[in-house]
Amino acid sequence: MKKLILLFTMAMFIGFAGNETFAQKKENKVVCFKSNMDCADCEKTVTEYLKFEKGVKDLKIDHVSNTILVEYKDGKNTDDNLAEAIEKKGYKADKITKQEYEKIVAETKENK
């Protein structure tokens, strides 16, 4: 009887572990910021600092357009925490939409 209960319990556990409802996959999120970087050293400082923040998967930082794009794992970090990390280094981190980010980057490239 004990073996039957143990076997049933293990089967239930395996069934739940495979169920997507219980094993939720975290999605990556993207957040964009407008900043106030002056030079390539500012860009390097922000890059070196942010790449070690929890959950960060990808960074696109450009001092010419003063933009920061961060892709991170949802549940590991938040938009606000990333903004605080940027501000901790002494730079502005005004949140913008991805469309605003793309527009700013495109305008900057046109003006070069």
Short mmCIF file of C-alpha atoms in Angstrom, two decimals:
data_model
loop_
_atom_site.label_atom_id
_atom_site.label_comp_id
_atom_site.label_asym_id
_atom_site.label_seq_id
_atom_site.Cartn_x
_atom_site.Cartn_y
_atom_site.Cartn_z
CA MET A 1 0.00 0.00 0.00
CA LYS A 2 2.87 2.39 0.85
CA LYS A 3 4.47 1.67 -2.51
CA LEU A 4 1.22 2.47 -4.28
CA ILE A 5 0.87 5.81 -2.46
CA LEU A 6 4.51 6.67 -3.19
CA LEU A 7 4.11 5.74 -6.84
CA PHE A 8 0.92 7.82 -7.12
CA THR A 9 2.59 10.81 -5.44
CA MET A 10 5.57 10.64 -7.79
CA ALA A 11 3.30 10.42 -10.83
CA MET A 12 1.38 13.49 -9.64
CA PHE A 13 4.60 15.42 -9.09
CA ILE A 14 5.92 14.57 -12.55
CA GLY A 15 2.57 15.55 -14.07
CA PHE A 16 2.59 18.94 -12.31
CA ALA A 17 6.23 19.64 -13.19
CA GLY A 18 5.48 19.17 -16.88
CA ASN A 19 2.36 21.30 -16.79
CA GLU A 20 2.93 24.81 -18.21
CA THR A 21 0.60 26.28 -15.59
CA PHE A 22 2.98 25.34 -12.81
CA ALA A 23 6.26 25.69 -14.71
CA GLN A 24 5.75 29.19 -16.05
CA LYS A 25 8.42 30.39 -18.43
CA LYS A 26 9.57 33.95 -17.80
CA GLU A 27 9.60 36.23 -20.82
CA ASN A 28 12.24 38.82 -21.62
CA LYS A 29 11.19 42.45 -21.29
CA VAL A 30 12.64 45.54 -22.92
CA VAL A 31 12.89 48.97 -21.33
CA CYS A 32 14.28 52.15 -22.91
CA PHE A 33 15.65 55.27 -21.27
CA LYS A 34 16.69 58.75 -22.38
CA SER A 35 19.84 59.78 -20.54
CA ASN A 36 22.43 62.57 -20.34
CA MET A 37 25.72 60.91 -21.25
CA ASP A 38 28.44 63.19 -22.64
CA CYS A 39 31.08 60.90 -24.08
CA ALA A 40 32.21 57.37 -24.84
CA ASP A 41 33.54 57.02 -21.28
CA CYS A 42 30.04 57.70 -19.92
CA GLU A 43 28.68 55.04 -22.28
CA LYS A 44 31.34 52.58 -21.09
CA THR A 45 30.60 53.31 -17.41
CA VAL A 46 26.89 52.63 -17.84
CA THR A 47 27.54 49.52 -19.94
CA GLU A 48 30.00 48.03 -17.46
CA TYR A 49 27.62 48.68 -14.57
CA LEU A 50 24.37 47.47 -16.16
CA LYS A 51 25.74 44.26 -17.63
CA PHE A 52 26.06 42.88 -14.10
CA GLU A 53 22.51 43.75 -13.02
CA LYS A 54 20.29 40.72 -12.38
CA GLY A 55 18.52 39.30 -15.42
CA VAL A 56 20.13 41.62 -18.00
CA LYS A 57 20.37 39.81 -21.34
CA ASP A 58 21.23 42.59 -23.81
CA LEU A 59 22.24 46.26 -23.75
CA LYS A 60 22.28 48.93 -26.43
CA ILE A 61 23.78 52.14 -25.07
CA ASP A 62 24.61 55.15 -27.25
CA HIS A 63 26.04 58.39 -25.87
CA VAL A 64 25.45 60.25 -29.15
CA SER A 65 21.67 59.76 -29.01
CA ASN A 66 21.72 59.52 -25.19
CA THR A 67 19.65 56.35 -25.27
CA ILE A 68 19.75 53.13 -23.31
CA LEU A 69 17.90 49.94 -24.27
CA VAL A 70 17.94 47.06 -21.79
CA GLU A 71 16.54 43.59 -22.41
CA TYR A 72 16.11 41.64 -19.20
CA LYS A 73 14.42 38.53 -17.86
CA ASP A 74 11.02 39.33 -16.33
CA GLY A 75 10.93 38.38 -12.67
CA LYS A 76 14.68 38.91 -12.22
CA ASN A 77 14.57 42.72 -12.37
CA THR A 78 12.22 45.67 -12.97
CA ASP A 79 12.19 48.85 -15.03
CA ASP A 80 12.42 50.91 -11.82
CA ASN A 81 15.41 48.97 -10.47
CA LEU A 82 17.27 49.44 -13.75
CA ALA A 83 16.49 53.18 -13.73
CA GLU A 84 17.80 53.39 -10.16
CA ALA A 85 21.00 51.59 -11.21
CA ILE A 86 21.59 54.13 -13.99
CA GLU A 87 20.86 57.05 -11.66
CA LYS A 88 23.21 55.56 -9.06
CA LYS A 89 26.04 56.12 -11.55
CA GLY A 90 25.01 59.78 -11.88
CA TYR A 91 23.06 59.72 -15.13
CA LYS A 92 19.43 60.49 -15.92
CA ALA A 93 17.14 57.57 -16.71
CA ASP A 94 13.91 58.95 -18.13
CA LYS A 95 11.80 56.01 -19.30
CA ILE A 96 10.64 56.20 -22.93
CA THR A 97 8.72 53.85 -25.19
CA LYS A 98 10.49 51.60 -27.67
CA GLN A 99 8.96 53.64 -30.51
CA GLU A 100 10.41 56.85 -29.04
CA TYR A 101 13.77 55.10 -28.66
CA GLU A 102 13.76 53.95 -32.29
CA LYS A 103 12.79 57.44 -33.49
CA ILE A 104 15.59 59.12 -31.51
CA VAL A 105 18.20 56.61 -32.73
CA ALA A 106 17.03 56.98 -36.36
CA GLU A 107 17.13 60.80 -36.18
CA THR A 108 20.61 60.68 -34.69
CA LYS A 109 21.85 58.44 -37.51
CA GLU A 110 20.34 60.79 -40.12
CA ASN A 111 22.11 63.80 -38.63
CA LYS A 112 25.59 62.20 -38.73
#
